[in-house]
Short mmCIF file of C-alpha atoms and ligand atoms in Angstrom, two decimals:
data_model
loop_
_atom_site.label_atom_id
_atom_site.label_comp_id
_atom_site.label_asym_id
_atom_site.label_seq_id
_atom_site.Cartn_x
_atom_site.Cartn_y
_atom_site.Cartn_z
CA UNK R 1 -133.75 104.01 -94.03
CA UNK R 2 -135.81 107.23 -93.33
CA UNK R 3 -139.60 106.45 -93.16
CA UNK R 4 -142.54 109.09 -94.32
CA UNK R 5 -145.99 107.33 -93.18
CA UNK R 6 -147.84 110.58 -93.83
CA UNK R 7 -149.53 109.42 -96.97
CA UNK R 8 -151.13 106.78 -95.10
CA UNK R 9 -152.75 108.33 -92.22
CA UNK R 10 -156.36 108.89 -92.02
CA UNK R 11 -156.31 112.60 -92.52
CA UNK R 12 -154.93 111.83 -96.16
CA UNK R 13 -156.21 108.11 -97.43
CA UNK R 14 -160.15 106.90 -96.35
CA UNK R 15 -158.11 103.62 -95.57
CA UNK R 16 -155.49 105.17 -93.73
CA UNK R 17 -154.24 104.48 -89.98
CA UNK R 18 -155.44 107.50 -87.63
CA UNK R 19 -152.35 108.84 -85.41
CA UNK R 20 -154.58 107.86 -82.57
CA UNK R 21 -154.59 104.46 -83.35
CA UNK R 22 -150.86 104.45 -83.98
CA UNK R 23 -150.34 105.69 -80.95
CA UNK R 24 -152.35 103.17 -79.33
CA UNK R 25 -150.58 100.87 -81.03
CA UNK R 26 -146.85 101.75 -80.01
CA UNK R 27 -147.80 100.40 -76.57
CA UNK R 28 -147.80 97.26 -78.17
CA UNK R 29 -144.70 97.95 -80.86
CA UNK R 30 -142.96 98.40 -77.30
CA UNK R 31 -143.94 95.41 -76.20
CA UNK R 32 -143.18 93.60 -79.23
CA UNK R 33 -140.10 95.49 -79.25
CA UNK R 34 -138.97 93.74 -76.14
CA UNK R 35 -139.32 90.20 -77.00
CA UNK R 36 -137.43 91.09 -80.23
CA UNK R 37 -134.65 92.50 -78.59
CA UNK R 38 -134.32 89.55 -75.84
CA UNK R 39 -134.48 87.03 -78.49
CA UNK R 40 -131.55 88.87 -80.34
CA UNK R 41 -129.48 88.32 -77.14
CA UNK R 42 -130.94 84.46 -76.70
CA UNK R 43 -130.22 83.83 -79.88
CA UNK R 44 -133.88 82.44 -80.10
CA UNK R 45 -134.81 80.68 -83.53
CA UNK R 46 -136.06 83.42 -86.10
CA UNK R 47 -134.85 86.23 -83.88
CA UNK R 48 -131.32 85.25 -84.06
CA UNK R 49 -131.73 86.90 -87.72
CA UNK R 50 -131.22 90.25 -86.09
CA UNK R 51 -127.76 89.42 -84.73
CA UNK R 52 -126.69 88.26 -87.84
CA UNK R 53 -124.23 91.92 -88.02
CA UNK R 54 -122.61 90.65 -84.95
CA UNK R 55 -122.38 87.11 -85.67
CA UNK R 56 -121.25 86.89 -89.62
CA UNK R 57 -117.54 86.15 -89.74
CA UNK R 58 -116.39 88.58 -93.13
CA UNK R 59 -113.22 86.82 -92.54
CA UNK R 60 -114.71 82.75 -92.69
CA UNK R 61 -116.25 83.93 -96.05
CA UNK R 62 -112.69 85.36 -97.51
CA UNK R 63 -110.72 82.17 -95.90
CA UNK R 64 -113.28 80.12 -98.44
CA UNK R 65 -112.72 82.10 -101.14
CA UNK R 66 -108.36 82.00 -100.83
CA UNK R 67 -107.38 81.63 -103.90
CA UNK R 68 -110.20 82.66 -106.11
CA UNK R 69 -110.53 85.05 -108.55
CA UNK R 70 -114.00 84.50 -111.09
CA UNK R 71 -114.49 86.36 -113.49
CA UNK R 72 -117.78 85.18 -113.04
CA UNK R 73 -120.23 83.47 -109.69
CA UNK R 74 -123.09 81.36 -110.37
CA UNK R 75 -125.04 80.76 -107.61
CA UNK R 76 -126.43 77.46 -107.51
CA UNK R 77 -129.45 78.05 -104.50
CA UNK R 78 -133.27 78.79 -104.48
CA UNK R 79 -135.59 80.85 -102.20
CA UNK R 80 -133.57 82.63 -99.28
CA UNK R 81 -130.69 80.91 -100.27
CA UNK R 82 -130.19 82.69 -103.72
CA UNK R 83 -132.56 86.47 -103.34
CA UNK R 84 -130.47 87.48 -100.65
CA UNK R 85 -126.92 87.04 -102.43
CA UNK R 86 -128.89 88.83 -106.07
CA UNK R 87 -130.31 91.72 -104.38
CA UNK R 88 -126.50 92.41 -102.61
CA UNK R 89 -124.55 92.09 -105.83
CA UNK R 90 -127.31 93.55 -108.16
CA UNK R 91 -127.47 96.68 -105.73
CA UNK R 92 -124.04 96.89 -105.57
CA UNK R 93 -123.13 96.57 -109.26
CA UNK R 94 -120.89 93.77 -108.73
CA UNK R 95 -121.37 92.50 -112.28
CA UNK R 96 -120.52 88.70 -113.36
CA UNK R 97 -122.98 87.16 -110.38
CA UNK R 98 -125.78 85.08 -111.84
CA UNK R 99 -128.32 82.41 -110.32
CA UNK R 100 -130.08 79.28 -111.44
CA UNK R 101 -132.88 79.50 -109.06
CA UNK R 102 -135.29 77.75 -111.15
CA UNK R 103 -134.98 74.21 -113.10
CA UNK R 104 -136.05 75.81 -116.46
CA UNK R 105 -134.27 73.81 -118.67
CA UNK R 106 -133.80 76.59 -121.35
CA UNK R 107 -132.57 78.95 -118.57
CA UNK R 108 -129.96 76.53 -117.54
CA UNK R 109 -128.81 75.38 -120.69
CA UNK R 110 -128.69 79.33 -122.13
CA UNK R 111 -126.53 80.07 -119.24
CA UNK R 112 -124.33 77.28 -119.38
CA UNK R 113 -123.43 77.83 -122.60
CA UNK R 114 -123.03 81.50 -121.72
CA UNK R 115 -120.65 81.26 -118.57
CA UNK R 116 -116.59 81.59 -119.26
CA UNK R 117 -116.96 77.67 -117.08
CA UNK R 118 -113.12 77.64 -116.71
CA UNK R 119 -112.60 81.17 -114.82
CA UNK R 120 -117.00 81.00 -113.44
CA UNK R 121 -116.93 79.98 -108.96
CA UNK R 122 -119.98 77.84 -108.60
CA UNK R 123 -121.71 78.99 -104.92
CA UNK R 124 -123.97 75.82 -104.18
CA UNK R 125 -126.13 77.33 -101.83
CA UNK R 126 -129.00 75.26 -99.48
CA UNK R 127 -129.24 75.10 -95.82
CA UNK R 128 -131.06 71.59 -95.82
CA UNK R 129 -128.59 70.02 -98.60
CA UNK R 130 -132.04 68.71 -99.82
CA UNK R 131 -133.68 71.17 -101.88
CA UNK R 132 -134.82 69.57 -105.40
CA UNK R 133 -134.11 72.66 -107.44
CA UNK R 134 -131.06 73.41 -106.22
CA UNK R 135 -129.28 69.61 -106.16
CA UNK R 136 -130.64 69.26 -109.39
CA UNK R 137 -128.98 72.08 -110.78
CA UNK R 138 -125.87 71.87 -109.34
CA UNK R 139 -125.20 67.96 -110.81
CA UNK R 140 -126.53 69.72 -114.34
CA UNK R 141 -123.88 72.47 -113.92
CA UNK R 142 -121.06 69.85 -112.53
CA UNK R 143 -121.59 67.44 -115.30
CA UNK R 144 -121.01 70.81 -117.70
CA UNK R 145 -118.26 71.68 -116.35
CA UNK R 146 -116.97 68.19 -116.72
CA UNK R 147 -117.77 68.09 -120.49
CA UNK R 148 -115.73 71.58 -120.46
CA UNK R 149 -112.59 70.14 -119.12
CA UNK R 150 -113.02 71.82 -116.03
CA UNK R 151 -112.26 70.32 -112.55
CA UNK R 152 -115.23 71.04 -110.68
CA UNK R 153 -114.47 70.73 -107.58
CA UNK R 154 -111.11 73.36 -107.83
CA UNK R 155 -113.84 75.75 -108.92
CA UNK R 156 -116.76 75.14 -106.20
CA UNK R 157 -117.58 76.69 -103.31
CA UNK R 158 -120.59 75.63 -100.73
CA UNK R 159 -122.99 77.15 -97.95
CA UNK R 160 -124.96 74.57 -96.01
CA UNK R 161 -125.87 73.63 -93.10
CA UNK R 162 -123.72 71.15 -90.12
CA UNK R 163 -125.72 68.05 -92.00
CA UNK R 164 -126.86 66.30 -95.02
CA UNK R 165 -126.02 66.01 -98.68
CA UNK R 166 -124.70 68.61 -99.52
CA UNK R 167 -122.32 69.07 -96.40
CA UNK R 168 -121.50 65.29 -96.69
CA UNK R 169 -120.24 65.94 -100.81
CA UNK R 170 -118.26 69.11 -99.76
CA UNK R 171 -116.41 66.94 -97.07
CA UNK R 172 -116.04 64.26 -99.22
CA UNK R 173 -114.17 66.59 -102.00
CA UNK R 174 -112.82 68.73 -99.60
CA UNK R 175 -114.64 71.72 -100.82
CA UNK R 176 -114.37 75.53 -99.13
CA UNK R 177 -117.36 75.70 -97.35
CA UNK R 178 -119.00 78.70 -95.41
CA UNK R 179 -122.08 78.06 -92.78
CA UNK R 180 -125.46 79.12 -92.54
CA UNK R 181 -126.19 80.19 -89.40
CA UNK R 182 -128.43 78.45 -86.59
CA UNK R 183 -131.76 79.92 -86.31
CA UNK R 184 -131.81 82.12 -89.17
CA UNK R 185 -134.74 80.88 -91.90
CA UNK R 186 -133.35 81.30 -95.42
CA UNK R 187 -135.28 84.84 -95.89
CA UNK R 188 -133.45 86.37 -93.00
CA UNK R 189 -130.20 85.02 -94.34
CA UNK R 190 -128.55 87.80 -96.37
CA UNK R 191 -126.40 89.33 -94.04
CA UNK R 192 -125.12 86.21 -93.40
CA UNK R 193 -122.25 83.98 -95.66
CA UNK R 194 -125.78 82.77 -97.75
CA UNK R 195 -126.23 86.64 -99.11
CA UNK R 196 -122.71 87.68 -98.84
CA UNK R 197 -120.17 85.08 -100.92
CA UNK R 198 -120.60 85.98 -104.42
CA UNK R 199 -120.22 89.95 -103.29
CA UNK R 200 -116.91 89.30 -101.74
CA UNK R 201 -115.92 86.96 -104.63
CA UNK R 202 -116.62 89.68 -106.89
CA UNK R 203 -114.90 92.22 -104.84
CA UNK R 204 -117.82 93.62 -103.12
CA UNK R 205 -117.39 95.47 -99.44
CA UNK R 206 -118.96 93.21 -97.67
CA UNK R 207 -117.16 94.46 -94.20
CA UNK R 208 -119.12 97.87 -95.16
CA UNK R 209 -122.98 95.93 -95.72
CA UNK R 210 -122.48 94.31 -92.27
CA UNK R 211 -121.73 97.73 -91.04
CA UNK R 212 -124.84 98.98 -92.31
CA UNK R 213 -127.06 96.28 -90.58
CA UNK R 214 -125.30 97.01 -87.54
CA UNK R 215 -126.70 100.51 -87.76
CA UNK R 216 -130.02 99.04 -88.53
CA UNK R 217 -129.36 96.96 -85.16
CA UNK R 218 -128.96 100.11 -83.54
CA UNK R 219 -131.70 101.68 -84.65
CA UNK R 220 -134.17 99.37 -83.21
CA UNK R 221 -136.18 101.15 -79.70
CA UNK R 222 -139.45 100.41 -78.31
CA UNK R 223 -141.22 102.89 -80.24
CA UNK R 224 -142.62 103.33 -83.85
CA UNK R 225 -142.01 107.21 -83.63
CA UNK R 226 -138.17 106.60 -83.32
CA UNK R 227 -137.97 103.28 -85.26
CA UNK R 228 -137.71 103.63 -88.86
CA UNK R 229 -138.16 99.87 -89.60
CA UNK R 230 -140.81 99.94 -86.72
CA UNK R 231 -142.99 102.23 -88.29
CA UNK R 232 -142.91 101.07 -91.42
CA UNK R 233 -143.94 97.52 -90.23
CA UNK R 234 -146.67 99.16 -87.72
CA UNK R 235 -148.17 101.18 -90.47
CA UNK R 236 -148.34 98.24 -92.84
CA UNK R 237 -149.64 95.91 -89.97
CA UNK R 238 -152.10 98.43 -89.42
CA UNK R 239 -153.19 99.30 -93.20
CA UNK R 240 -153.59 95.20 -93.63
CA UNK R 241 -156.30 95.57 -90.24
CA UNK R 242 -158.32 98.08 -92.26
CA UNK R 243 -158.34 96.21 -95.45
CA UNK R 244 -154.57 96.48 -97.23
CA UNK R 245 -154.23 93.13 -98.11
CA UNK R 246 -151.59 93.77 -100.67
CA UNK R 247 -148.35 95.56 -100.52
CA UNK R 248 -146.85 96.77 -103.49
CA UNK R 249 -143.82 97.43 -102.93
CA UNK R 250 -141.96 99.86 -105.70
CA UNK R 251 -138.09 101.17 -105.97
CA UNK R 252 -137.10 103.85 -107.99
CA UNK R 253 -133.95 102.32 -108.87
CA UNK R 254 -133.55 99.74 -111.43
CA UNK R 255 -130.29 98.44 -108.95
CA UNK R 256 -133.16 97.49 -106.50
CA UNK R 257 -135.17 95.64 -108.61
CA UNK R 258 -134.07 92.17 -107.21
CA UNK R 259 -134.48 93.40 -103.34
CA UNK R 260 -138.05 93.39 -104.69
CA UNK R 261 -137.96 89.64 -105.22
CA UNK R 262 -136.28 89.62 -101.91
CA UNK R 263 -138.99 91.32 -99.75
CA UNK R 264 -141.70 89.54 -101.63
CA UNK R 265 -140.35 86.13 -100.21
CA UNK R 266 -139.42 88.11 -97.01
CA UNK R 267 -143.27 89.19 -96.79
CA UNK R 268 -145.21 86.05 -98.04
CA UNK R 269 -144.06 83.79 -96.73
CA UNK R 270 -142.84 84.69 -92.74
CA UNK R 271 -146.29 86.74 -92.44
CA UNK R 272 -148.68 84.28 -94.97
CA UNK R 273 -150.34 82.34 -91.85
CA UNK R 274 -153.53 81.49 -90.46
CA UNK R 275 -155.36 83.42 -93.21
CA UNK R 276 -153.64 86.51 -92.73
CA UNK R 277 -150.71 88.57 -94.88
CA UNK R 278 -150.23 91.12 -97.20
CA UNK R 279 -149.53 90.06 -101.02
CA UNK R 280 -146.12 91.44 -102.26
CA UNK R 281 -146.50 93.26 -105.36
CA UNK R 282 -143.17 93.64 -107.22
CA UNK R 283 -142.94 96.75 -109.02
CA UNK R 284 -140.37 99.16 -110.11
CA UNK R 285 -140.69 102.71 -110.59
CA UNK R 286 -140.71 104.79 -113.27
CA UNK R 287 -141.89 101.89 -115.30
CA UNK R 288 -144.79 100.57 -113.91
CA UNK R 289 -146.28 103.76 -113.24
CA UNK R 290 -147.01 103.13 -117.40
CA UNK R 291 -148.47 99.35 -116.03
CA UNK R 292 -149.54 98.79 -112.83
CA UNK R 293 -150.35 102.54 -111.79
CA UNK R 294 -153.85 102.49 -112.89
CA UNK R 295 -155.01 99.96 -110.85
CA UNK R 296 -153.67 101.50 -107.67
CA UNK R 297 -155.22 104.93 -107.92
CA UNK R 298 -158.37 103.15 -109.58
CA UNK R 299 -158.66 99.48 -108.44
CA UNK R 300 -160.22 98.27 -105.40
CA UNK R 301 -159.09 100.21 -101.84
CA UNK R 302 -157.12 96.93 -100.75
CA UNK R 303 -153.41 98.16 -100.92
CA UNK R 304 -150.06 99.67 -99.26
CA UNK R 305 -148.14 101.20 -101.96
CA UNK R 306 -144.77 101.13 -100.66
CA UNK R 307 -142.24 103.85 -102.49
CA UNK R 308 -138.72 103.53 -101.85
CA UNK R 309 -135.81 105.73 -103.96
CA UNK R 310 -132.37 106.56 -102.96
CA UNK R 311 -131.73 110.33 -102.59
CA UNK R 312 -128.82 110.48 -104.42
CA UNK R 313 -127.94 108.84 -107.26
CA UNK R 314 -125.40 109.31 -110.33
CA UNK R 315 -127.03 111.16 -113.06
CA UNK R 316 -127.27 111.82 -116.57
CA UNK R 317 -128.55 114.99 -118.61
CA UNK R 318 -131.00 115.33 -121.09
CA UNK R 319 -129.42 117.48 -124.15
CA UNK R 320 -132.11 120.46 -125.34
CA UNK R 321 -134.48 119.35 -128.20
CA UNK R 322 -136.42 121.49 -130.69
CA UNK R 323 -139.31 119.27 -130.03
CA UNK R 324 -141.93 121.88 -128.32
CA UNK R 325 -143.42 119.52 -126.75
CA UNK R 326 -140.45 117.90 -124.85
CA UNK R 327 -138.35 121.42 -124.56
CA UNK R 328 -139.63 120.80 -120.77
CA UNK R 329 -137.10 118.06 -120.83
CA UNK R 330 -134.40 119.91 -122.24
CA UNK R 331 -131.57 120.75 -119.46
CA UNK R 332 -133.39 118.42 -117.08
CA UNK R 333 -131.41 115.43 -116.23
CA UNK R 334 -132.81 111.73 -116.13
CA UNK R 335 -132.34 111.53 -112.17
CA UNK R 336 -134.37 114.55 -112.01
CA UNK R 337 -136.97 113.61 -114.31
CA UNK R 338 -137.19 110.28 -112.07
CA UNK R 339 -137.50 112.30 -108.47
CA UNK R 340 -140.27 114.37 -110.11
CA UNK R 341 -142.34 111.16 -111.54
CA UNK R 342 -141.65 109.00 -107.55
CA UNK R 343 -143.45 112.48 -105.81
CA UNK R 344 -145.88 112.89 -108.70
CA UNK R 345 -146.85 109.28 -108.49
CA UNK R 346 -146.76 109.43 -104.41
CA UNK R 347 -149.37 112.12 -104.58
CA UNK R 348 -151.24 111.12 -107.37
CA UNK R 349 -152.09 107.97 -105.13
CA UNK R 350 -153.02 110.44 -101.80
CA UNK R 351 -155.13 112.41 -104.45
CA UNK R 352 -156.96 108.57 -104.89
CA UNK R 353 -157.34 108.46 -101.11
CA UNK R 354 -154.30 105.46 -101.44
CA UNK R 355 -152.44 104.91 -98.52
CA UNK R 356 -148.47 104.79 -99.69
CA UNK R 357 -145.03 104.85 -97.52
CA UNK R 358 -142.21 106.64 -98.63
CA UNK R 359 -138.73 104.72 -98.00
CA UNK R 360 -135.73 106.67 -98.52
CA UNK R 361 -132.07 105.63 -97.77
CA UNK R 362 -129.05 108.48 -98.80
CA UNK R 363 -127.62 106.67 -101.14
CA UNK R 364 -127.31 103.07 -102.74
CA UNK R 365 -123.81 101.54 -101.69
CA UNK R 366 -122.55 98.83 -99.19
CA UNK R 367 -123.49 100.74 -95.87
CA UNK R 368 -127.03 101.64 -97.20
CA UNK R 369 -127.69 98.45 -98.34
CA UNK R 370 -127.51 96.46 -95.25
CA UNK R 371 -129.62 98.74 -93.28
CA UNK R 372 -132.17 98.67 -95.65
CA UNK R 373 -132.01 95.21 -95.50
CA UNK R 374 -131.80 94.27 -92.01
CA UNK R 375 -134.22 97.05 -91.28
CA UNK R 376 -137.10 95.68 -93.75
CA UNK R 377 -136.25 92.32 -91.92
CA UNK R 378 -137.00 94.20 -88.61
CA UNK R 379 -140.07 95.56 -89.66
CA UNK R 380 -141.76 91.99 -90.88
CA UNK R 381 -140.72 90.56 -88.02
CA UNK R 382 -142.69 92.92 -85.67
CA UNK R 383 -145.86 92.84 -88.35
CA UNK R 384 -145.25 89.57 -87.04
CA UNK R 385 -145.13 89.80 -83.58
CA UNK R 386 -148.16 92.40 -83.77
CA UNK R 387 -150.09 89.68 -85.88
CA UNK R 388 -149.39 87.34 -83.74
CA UNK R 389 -148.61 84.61 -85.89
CA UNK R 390 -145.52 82.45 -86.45
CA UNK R 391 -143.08 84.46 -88.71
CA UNK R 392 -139.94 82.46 -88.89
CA UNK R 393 -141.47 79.07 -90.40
CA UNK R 394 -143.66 77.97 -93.54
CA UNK R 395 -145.20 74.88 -93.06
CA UNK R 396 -147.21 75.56 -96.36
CA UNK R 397 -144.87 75.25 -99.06
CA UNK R 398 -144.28 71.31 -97.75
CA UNK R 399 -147.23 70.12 -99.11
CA UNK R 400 -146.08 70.90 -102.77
CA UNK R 401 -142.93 69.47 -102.23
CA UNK R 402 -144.03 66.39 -101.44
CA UNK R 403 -146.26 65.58 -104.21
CA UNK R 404 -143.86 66.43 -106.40
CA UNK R 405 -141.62 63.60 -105.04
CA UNK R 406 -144.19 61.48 -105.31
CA UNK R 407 -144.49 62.30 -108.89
CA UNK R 408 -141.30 61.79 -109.69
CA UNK R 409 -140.74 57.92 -107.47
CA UNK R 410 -138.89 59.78 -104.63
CA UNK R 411 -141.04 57.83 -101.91
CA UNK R 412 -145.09 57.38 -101.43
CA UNK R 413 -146.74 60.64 -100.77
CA UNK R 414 -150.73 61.16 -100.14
CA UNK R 415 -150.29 64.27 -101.73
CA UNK R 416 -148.73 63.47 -105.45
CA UNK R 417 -152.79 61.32 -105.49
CA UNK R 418 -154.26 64.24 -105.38
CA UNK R 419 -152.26 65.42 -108.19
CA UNK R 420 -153.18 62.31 -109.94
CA UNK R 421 -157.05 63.21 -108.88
CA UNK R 422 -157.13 66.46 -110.39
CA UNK R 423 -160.87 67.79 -111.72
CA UNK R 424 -160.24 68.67 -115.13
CA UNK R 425 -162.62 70.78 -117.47
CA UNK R 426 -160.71 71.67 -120.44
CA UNK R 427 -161.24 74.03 -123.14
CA UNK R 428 -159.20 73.75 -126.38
O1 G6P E 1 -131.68 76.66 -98.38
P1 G6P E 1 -132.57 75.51 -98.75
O2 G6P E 1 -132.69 74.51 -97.66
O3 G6P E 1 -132.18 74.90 -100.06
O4 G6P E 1 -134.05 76.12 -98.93
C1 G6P E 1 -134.27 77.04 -99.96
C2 G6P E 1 -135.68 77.64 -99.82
O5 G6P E 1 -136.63 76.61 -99.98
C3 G6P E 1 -137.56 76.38 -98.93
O6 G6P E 1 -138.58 75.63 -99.50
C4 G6P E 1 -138.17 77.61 -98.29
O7 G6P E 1 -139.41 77.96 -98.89
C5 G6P E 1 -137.29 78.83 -98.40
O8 G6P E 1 -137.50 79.61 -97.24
C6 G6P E 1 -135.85 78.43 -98.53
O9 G6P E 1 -135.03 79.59 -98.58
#
């Protein structure tokens, strides 16, 4: 991805980062950059994520699949291990992929009863075999199948970790299995077998998305000036210093929509610690520039607007109209009509003294993909090492976990009391 920081320096945006500051700070990106790169080669937990390129196996993922050929995946996973595999396939336009990455009951039944069950590849996905969501699901979609006539387990294919539940029921059935690799939290997982099965199930080039985050591998030097994904994570760990506390982050492309819901879990929740982090804002442009827009060039001064578009893209023309009003529009084409609204919008938010990031990559297909993606896992990781917190756990979403167990008999947890102990003032 090509990076254009202008809009948030100083000179442009109240709130912006001076270039003296920045280049202050890429003593420190060099630094940082350093104990990236030797935990790539270590293998360390969390940094390991970066070496994903070299270490995913295309081939382990295609041996699982032998034999399979859906017209349909439904990935069975929550979190990291279902964003990663959407945002590939969505991007890609490999249609037929869908998740259940939420228990709501309506969702799952409307599906269900949508899927073609006897020609759909179930992709149970969870690292820990544990998750409630997912294991809950994945018995609801089983039993269906069932009911249907189908043999589940001729039409299932898991990602988990070495251990636990779900590794123990794929062994005992003899299911095709892929691994999710050591070290890599389930955020920094889609260049692995966790983001990349339902792709290659649905015929998806997934040799050519590893390719791509090989490039973003070798993009990474010690300094912000000649590391896209480092100065795109320096200027946002610098805008959240002087007060940009949320980061709305905005594609021009409808086929990046999901890789919004990606980087918002990427974002929260590795650099959510010790009172610090920017909020993800998902957006999507042109549309929420008829939404959201108002409050970023009006609202409070707290925000990175991130803007990302692909440069090319296919197109489609707008015939002529006799409407005078709209004969503008006549001859344009949608694409271009798109472009002009993403640099309208960009400078509309300079004219508001908002700091905003331009993110371009040349095109959306395989290659492009997985640079964008490793690279925008680059860049939070060095927000994190700059922040100096601990990027590659989250300790936080435990708690909530627990009390639900408790809720529901799974074991005696302090926390499901405070549930029980809730102050209530109601209005009806
Ligand atoms: O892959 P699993 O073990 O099922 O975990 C799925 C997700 O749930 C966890 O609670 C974490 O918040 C996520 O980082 C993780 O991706």
């Amino acid at each position: 991805m090509d990076v254009d920081f202008g809009n948030a320096l100083a000179s442009v945006a109240v709130t912006g980062v001076s270039e003296a500051s920045l280049e202050r700070l890429d003593r420190r990106v060099g630094r940082a950059h350093e104990r990236i790169a030797a935990g790539i080669e270590d293998r360390t937990f969390g940094y390991a994520s970066l070496a994903l390129p070299e270490e995913t196996d295309p081939t382990e993922i295609r041996t699982a699949l032998e034999g399979f050929d859906p017209e349909a995946v439904v990935t069975v996973g929550i979190g990291g291990s279902a964003l990663g595999a959407k945002t590939v396939t969505e991007a890609l336009g490999c249609a037929g992929h869908h998740t259940l990455d939420n228990v709501d009951p309506v969702e799952t039944a409307r599906l269900l009863e949508e899927l073609p069950l006897e020609s759909t590849l179930v992709n149970v996905v969870s690292r820990s075999g544990t998750t409630a969501e997912t294991l809950s699901n994945f018995l609801v979609v089983r039993e269906a199948m069932t009911e249907a006539g189908v043999e589940w387990t001729e039409r299932t294919v898991v990602t988990t970790g070495d251990s636990g539940p779900l590794r123990d029921l794929a062994d005992r059935h003899d299911l095709p299995t892929c691994s999710v690799p050591e070290g890599v939290p389930g955020r920094f997982s889609a260049l692995s077998a966790v983001g990349l099965v339902p792709a290659a199930a649905l015929g998806c080039d997934i040799e050519a998305v590893l390719e791509g985050g090989a490039e973003g591998r070798q993009s990474l030097s010690p300094s912000l000036f000649e590391t896209p994904a480092y100065a795109y994570g320096a200027v946002a760990y610098a805008l959240e210093n002087r007060g940009a506390t949320t980061n709305a982050f905005v594609p021009y492309a409808e086929a990046l929509e999901p890789l919004s819901e990606w980087f918002a879990q990427l974002w929260a929740e590795s650099l959510g610690k010790d009172g610090l982090g920017q909020t993800p804002v998902r957006a999507l442009g042109a549309t929420d520039q008829h939404s959201q827009l108002q409050l970023y060039r009006a609202g409070r001064k707290d925000k990175l607007v991130t803007l990302l578009r692909p440069r090319e893209r296919e197109d489609v023309p707008i015939p002529d109209t006799d409407v005078d009003e709209l004969s503008y529009l006549g001859g344009e084409t949608l694409g271009g009509l798109l472009d002009a609204e993403f640099e309208a919008t960009e400078a509309s938010l300079a004219a508001a003294d908002q700091p905003n990031v331009r993110l371009e990559i040349d095109r959306i297909d395989a290659e492009s993909v997985g640079q964008l993606l490793y690279e925008l896992e680059a860049a939070c990781i060095l927000v994190g090492e700059l922040s100096g917190i601990e990027t590659f756990t989250q300790p936080a979403v435990e708690w909530g976990k627990r009390a639900a167990r408790g809720l529901l008999g799974g074991g005696e947890f302090e926390e499901a009391e405070a549930v029980e102990g809730k102050t209530s003032r109601r209005v009806e």
